[in-house]
PDB file of C-alpha atoms and ligand atoms in Angstrom:
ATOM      1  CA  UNK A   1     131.931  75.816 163.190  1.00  0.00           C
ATOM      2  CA  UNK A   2     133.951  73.205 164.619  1.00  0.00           C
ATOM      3  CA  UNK A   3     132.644  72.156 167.688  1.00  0.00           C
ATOM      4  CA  UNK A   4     135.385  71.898 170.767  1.00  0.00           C
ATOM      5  CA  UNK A   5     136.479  68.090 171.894  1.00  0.00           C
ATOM      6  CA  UNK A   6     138.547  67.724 174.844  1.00  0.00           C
ATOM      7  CA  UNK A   7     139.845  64.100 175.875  1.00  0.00           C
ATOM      8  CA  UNK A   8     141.450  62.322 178.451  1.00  0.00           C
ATOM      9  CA  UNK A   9     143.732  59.701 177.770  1.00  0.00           C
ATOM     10  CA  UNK A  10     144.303  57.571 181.320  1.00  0.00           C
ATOM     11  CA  UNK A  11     147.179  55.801 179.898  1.00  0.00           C
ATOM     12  CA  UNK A  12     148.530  52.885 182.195  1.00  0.00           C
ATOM     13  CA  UNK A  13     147.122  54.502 185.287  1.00  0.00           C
ATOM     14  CA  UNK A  14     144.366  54.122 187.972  1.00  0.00           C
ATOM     15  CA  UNK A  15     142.943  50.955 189.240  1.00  0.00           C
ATOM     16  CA  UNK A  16     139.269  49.567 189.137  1.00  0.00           C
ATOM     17  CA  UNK A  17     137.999  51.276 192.253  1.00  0.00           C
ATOM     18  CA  UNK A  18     140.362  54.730 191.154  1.00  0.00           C
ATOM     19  CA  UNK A  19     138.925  54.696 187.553  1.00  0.00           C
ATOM     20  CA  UNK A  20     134.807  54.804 188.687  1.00  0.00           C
ATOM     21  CA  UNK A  21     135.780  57.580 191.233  1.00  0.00           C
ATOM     22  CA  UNK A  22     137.372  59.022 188.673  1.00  0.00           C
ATOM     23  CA  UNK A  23     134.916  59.219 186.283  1.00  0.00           C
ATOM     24  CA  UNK A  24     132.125  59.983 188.592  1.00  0.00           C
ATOM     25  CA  UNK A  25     134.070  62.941 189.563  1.00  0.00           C
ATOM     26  CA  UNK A  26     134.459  63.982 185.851  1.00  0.00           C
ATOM     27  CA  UNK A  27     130.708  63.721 185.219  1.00  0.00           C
ATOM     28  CA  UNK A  28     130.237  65.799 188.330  1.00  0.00           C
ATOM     29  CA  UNK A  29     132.801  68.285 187.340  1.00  0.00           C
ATOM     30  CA  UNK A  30     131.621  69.289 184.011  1.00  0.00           C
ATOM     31  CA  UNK A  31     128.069  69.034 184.518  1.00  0.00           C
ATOM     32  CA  UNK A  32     126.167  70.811 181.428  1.00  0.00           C
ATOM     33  CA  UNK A  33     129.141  71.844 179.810  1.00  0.00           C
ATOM     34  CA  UNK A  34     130.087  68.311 178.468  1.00  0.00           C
ATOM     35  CA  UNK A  35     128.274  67.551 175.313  1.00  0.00           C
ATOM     36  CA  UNK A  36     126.474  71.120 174.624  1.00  0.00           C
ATOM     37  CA  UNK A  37     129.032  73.124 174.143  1.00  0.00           C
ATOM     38  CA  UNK A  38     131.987  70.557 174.023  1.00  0.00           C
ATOM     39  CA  UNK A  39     132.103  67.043 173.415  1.00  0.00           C
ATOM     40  CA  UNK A  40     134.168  65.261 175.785  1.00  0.00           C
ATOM     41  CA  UNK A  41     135.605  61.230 176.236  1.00  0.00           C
ATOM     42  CA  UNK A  42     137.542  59.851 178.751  1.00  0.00           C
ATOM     43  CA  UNK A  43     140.110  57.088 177.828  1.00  0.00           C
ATOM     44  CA  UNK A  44     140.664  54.669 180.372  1.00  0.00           C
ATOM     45  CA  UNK A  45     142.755  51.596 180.384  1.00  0.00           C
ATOM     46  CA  UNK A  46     140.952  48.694 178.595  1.00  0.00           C
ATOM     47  CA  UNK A  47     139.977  46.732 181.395  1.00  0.00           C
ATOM     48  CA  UNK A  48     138.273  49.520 183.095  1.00  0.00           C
ATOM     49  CA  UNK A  49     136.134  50.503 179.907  1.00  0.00           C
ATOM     50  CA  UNK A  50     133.516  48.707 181.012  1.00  0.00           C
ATOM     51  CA  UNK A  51     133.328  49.787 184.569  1.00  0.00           C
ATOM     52  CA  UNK A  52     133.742  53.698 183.495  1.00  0.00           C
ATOM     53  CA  UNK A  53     131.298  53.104 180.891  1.00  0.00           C
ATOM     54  CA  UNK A  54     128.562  52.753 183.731  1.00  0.00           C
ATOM     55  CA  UNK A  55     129.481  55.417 185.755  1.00  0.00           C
ATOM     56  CA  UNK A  56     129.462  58.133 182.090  1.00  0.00           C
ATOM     57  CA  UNK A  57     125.924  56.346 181.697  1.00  0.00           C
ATOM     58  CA  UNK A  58     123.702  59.381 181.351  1.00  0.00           C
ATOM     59  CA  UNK A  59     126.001  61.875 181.364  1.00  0.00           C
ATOM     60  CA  UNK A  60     126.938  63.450 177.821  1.00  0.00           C
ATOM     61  CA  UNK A  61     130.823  62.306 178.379  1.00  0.00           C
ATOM     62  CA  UNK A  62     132.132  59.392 175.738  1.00  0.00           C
ATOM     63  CA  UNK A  63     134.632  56.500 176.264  1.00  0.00           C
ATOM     64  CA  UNK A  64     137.457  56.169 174.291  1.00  0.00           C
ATOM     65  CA  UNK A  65     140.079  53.528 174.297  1.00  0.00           C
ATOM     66  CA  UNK A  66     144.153  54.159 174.020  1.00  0.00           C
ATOM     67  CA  UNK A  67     144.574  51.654 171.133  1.00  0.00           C
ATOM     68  CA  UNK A  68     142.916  48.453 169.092  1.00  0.00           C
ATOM     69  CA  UNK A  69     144.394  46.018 166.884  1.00  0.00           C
ATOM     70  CA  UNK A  70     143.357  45.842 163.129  1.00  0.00           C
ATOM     71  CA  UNK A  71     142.376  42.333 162.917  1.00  0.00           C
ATOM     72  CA  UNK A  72     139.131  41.668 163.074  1.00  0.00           C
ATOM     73  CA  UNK A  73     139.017  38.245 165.394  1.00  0.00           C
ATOM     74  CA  UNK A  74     141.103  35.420 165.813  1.00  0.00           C
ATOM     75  CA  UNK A  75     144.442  34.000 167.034  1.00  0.00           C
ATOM     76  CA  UNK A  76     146.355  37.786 168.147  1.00  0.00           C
ATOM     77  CA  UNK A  77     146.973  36.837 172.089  1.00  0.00           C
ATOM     78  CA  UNK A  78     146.432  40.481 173.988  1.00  0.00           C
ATOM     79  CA  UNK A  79     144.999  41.990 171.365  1.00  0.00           C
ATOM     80  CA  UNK A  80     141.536  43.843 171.368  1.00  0.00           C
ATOM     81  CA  UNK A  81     139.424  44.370 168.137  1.00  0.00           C
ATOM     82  CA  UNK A  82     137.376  47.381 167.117  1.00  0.00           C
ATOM     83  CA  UNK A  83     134.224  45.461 167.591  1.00  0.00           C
ATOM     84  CA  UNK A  84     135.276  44.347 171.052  1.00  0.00           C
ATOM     85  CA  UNK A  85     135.760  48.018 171.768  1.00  0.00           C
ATOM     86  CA  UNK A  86     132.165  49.133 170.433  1.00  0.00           C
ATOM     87  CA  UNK A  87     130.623  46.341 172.094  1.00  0.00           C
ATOM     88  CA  UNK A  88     132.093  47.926 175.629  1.00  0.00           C
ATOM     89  CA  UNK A  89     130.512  51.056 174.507  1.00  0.00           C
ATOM     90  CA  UNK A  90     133.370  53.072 173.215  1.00  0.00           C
ATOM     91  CA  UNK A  91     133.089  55.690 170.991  1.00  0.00           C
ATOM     92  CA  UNK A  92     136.722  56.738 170.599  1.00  0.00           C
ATOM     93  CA  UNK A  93     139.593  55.141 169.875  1.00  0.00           C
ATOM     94  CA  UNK A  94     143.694  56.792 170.064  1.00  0.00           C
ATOM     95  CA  UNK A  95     145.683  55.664 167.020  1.00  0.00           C
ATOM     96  CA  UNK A  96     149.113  55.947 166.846  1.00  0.00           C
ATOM     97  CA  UNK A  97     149.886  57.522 169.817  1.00  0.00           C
ATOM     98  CA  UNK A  98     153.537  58.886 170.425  1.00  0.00           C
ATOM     99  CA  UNK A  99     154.482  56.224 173.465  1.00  0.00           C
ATOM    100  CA  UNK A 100     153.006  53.280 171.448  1.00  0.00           C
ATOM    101  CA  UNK A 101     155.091  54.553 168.384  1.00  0.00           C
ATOM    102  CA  UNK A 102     158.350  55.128 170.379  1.00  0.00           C
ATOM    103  CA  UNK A 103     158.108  52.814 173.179  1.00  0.00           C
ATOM    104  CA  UNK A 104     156.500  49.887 171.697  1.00  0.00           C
ATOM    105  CA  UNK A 105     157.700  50.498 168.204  1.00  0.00           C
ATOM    106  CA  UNK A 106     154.650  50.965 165.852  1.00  0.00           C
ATOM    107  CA  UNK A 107     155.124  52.203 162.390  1.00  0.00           C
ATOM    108  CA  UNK A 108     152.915  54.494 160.262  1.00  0.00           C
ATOM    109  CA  UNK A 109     152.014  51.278 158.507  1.00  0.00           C
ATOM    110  CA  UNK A 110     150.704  49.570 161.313  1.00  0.00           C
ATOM    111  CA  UNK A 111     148.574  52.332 162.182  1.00  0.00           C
ATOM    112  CA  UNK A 112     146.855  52.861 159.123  1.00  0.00           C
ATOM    113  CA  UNK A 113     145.686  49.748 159.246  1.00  0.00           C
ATOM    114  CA  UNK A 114     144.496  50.409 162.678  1.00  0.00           C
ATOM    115  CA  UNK A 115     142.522  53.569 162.043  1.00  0.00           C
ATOM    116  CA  UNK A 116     141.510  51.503 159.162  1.00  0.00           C
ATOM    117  CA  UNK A 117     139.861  49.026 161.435  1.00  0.00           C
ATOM    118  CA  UNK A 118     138.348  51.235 163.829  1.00  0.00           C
ATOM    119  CA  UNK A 119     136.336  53.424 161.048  1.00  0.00           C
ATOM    120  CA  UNK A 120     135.098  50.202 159.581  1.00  0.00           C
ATOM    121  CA  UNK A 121     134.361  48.807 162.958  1.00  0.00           C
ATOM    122  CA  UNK A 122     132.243  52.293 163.481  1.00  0.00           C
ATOM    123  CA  UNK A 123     134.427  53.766 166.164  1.00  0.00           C
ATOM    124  CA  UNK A 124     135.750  57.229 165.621  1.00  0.00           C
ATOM    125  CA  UNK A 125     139.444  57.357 165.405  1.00  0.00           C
ATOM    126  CA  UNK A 126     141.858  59.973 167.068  1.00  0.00           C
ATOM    127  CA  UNK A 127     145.272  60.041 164.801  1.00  0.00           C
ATOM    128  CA  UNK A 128     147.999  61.453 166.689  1.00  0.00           C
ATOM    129  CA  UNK A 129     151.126  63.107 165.314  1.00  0.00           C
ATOM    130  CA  UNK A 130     153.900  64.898 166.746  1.00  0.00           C
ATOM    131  CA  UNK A 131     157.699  65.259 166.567  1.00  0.00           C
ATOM    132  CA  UNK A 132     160.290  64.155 169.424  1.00  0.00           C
ATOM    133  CA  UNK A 133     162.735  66.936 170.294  1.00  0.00           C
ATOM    134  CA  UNK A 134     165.574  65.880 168.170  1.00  0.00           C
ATOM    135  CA  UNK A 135     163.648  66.278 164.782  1.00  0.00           C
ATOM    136  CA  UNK A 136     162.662  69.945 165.860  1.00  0.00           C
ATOM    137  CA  UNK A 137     165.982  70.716 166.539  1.00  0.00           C
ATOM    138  CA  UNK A 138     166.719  69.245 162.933  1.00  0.00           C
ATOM    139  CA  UNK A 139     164.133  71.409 161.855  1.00  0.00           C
ATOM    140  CA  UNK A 140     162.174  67.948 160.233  1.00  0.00           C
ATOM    141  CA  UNK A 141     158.912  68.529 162.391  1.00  0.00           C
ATOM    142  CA  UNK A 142     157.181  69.617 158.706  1.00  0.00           C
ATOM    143  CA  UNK A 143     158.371  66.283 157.171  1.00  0.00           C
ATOM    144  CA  UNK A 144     157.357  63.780 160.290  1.00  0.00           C
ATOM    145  CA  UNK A 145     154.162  65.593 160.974  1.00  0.00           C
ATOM    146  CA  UNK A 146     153.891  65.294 156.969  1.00  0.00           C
ATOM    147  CA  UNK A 147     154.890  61.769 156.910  1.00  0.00           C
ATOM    148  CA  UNK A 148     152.514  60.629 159.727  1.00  0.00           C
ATOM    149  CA  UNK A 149     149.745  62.620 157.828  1.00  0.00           C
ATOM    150  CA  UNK A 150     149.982  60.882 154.934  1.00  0.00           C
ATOM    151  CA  UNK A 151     151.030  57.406 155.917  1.00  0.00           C
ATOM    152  CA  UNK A 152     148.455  57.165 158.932  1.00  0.00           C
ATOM    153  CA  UNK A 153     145.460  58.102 156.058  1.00  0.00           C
ATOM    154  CA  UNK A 154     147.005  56.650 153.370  1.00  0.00           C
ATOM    155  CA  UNK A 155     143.920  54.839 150.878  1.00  0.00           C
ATOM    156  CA  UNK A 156     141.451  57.138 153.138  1.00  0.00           C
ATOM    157  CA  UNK A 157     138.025  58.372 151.056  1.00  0.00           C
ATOM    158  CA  UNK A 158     137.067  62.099 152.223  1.00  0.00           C
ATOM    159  CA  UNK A 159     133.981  60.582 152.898  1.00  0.00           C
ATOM    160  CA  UNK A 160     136.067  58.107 155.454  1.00  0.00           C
ATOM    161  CA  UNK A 161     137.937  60.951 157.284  1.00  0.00           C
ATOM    162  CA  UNK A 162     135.158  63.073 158.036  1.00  0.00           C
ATOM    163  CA  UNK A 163     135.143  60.694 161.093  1.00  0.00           C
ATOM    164  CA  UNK A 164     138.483  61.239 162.105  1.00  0.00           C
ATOM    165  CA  UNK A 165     140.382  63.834 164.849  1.00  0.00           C
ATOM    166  CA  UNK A 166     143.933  64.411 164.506  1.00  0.00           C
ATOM    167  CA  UNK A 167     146.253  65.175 167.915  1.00  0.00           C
ATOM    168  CA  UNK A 168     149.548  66.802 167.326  1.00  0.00           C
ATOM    169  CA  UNK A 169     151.382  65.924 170.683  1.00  0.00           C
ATOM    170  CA  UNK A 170     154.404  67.391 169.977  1.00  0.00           C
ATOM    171  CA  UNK A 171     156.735  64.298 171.948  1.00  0.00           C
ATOM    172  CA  UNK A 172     158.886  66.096 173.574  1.00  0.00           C
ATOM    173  CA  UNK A 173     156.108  68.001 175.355  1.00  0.00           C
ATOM    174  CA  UNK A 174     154.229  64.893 176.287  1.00  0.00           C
ATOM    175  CA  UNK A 175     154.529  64.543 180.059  1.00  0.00           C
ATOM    176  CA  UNK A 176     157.285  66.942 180.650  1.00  0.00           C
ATOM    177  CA  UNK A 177     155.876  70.204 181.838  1.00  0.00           C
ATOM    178  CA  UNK A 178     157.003  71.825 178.413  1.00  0.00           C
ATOM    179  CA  UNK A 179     153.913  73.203 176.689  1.00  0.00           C
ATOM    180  CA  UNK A 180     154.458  73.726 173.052  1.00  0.00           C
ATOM    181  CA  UNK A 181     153.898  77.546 172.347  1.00  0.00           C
ATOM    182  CA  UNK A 182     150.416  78.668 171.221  1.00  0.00           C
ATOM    183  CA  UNK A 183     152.021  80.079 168.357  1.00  0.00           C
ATOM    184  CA  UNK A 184     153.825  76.557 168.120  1.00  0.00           C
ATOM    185  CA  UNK A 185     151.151  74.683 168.229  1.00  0.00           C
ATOM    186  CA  UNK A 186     149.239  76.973 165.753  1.00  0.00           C
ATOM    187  CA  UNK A 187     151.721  76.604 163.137  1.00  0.00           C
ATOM    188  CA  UNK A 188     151.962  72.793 163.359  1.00  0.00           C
ATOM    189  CA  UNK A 189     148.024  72.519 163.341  1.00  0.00           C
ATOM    190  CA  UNK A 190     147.973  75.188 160.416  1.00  0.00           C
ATOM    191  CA  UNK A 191     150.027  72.919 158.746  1.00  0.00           C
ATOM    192  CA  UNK A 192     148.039  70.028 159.402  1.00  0.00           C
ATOM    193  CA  UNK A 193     144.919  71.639 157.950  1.00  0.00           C
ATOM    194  CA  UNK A 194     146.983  72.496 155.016  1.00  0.00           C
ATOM    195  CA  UNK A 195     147.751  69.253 154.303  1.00  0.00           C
ATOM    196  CA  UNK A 196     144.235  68.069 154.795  1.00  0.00           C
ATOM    197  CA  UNK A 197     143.238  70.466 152.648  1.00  0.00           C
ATOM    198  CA  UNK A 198     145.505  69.224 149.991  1.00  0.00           C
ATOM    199  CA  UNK A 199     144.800  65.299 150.465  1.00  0.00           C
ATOM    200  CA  UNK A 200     141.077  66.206 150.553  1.00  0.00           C
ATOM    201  CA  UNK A 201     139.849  70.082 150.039  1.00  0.00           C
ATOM    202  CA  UNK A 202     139.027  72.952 151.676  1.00  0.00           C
ATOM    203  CA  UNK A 203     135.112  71.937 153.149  1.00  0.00           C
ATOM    204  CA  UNK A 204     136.345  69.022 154.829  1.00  0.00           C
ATOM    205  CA  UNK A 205     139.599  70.236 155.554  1.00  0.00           C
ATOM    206  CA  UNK A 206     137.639  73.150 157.672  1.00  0.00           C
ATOM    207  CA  UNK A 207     135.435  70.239 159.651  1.00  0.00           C
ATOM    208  CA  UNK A 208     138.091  68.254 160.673  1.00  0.00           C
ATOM    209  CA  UNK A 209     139.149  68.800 164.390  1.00  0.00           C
ATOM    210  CA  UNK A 210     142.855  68.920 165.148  1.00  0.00           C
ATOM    211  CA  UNK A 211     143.589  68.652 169.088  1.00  0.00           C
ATOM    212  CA  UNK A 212     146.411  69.536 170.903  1.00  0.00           C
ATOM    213  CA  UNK A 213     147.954  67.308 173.266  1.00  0.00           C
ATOM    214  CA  UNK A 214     151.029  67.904 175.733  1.00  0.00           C
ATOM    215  CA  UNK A 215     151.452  68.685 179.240  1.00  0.00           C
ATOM    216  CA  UNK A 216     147.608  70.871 178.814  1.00  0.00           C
ATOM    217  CA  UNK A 217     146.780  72.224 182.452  1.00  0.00           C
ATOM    218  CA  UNK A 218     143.853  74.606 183.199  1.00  0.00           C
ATOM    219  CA  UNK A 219     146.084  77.513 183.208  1.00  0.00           C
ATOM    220  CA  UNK A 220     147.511  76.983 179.805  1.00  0.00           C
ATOM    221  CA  UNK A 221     144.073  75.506 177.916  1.00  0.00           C
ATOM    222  CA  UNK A 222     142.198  78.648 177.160  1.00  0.00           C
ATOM    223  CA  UNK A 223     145.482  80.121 175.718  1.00  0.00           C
ATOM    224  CA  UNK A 224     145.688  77.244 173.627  1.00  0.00           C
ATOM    225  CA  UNK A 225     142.141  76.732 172.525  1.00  0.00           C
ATOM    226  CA  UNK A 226     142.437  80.558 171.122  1.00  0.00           C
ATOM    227  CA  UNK A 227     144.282  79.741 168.290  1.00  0.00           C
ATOM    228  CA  UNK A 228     142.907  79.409 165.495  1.00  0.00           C
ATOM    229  CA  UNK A 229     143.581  75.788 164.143  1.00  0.00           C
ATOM    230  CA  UNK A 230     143.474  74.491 167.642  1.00  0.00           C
ATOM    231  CA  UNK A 231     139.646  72.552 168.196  1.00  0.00           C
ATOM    232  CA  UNK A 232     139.804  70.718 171.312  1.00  0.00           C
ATOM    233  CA  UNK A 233     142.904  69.377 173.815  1.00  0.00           C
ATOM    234  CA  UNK A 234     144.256  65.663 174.070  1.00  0.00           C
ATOM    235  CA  UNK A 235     144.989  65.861 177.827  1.00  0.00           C
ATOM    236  CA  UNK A 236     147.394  63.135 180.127  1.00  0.00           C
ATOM    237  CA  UNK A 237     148.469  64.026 183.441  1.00  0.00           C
ATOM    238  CA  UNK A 238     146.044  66.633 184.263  1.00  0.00           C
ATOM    239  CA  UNK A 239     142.824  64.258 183.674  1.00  0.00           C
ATOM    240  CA  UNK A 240     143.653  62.016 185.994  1.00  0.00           C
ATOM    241  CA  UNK A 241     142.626  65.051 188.334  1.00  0.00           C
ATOM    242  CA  UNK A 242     138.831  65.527 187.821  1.00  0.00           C
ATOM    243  CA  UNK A 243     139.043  69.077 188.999  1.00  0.00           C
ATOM    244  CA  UNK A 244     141.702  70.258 186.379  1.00  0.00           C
ATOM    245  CA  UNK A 245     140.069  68.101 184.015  1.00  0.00           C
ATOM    246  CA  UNK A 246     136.795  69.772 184.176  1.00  0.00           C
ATOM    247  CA  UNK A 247     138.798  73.162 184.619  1.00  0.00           C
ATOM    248  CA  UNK A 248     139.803  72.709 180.995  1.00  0.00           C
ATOM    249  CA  UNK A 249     136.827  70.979 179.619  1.00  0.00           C
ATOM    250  CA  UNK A 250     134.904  74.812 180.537  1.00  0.00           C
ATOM    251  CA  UNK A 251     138.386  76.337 179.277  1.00  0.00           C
ATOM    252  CA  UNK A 252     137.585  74.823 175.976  1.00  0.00           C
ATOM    253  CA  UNK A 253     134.220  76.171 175.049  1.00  0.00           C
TER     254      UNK A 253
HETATM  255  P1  LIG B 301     150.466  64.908 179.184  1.00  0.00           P
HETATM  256  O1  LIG B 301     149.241  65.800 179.207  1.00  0.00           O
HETATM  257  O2  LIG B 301     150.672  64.173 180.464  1.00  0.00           O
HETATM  258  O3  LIG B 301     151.675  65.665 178.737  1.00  0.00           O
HETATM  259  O4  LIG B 301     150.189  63.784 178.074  1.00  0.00           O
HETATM  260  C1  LIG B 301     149.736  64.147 176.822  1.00  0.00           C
HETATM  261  C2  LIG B 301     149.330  62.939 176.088  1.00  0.00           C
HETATM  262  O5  LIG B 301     150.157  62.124 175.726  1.00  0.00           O
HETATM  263  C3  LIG B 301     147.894  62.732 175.836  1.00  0.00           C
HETATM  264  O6  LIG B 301     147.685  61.697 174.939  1.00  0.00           O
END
């Protein structure tokens, strides 16, 4: 059905040399698995996209980017376009990601237009969602999760969003050591689905992939993958180690 996809998002870490060893040992680590049985993408920083991009050449594994701005060219000092991105050979792109929303401030809004940008600029977008700790405790992770759902793919055709993977990265797991649950993160990405199934029906609501994504390690992965909304992993920390990366690429299939 849906076909696993596991990514790593570098953040803001590695250097040029670090990043190629990196993803060298990545392409060594999964071997056959990436791309048969699971598609995989690394997300380095932007100015090592290039750089990674040669050392993934002719292996099966994808590069992704952590973020892109929605204009398409023009006077936006720092920013990066989606066509910039494809023409470094990304695939991928992160949208909305919880430390550019809470850190650096971006709104629903904003990211829209952003996944906006990066379908039309023929990169595949990764939406991410997720609650900080304080709305769970509120119990309002149904109505942000909801929110971010419908904001982030607000004006969105089905025939658009077949193209796009949702992460929930519950925040207050992100980088902490606190795993969501299984069974939390199964009832988060069932409601998710639920939603997409309302915004867009049931067939494409059933092809959509949904990752997970906080504080995954190779011991926790397989758990998580065996739930039943839960189609691939949004991974930090642990895939800037190419051994526990791999570890939970083959934990995925
Ligand atoms: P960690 O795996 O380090 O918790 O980070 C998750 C994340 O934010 C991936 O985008």
């Amino acid at each position: 059905m849906r076909k696993p996809f596991v990514a790593g998002n570098w953040k803001m870490n590695t250097d040029g040399h670090g990043a190629v060893k990196l993803a060298e040992e990545v392409v060594a680590g999964c071997g056959e698995t990436a791309g048969h049985k699971v598609d995989v993408a690394v997300c380095p920083p932007f100015v090592y996209l290039q750089q990674v991009g040669k050392a993934l050449h002719s292996s099966h594994i994808a590069l992704g980017a952590q973020d892109v701005y929605f204009e398409q060219k023009g006077a936006f000092t720092g920013e990066i376009s989606a066509a910039m991105l494809k023409d470094t050979g990304c695939t991928y792109v992160i949208c909305g990601h919880s430390e550019r929303r809470h850190v650096i401030g971006e709104t629903d809004e904003l990211i829209n237009k952003k996944v906006k940008a990066a379908l039309a600029g023929g990169l595949l977008p990764i939406l991410c969602v997720g609650e900080l700790l304080e709305q769970r405790k509120a119990n309002k992770t149904t109505d942000v999760v909801t929110r971010q759902m419908k904001e982030g793919l607000a004006g969105f055709s089905a025939e658009k969003v077949e193209a796009v993977t949702i992460a929930y990265e519950p925040v207050w797991a992100i980088g902490t050591g606190l795993t969501a649950t299984p069974e939390q993160a199964q009832e988060v990405h069932a409601l998710i689905r639920g939603l997409l199934t309302e915004m867009y029906g049931k067939k494409l609501s059933n092809e959509i992939r949904i990752q997970y994504g906080g504080s995954v390690k190779p011991d926790n992965a397989g758990e998580l993958m065996g739930q039943e909304d839960i189609d691939g992993l949004l991974v930090g920390g642990a895939s800037l180690k190419a051994d526990d990366f791999a570890a939970i690429v083959k934990a995925a299939v």
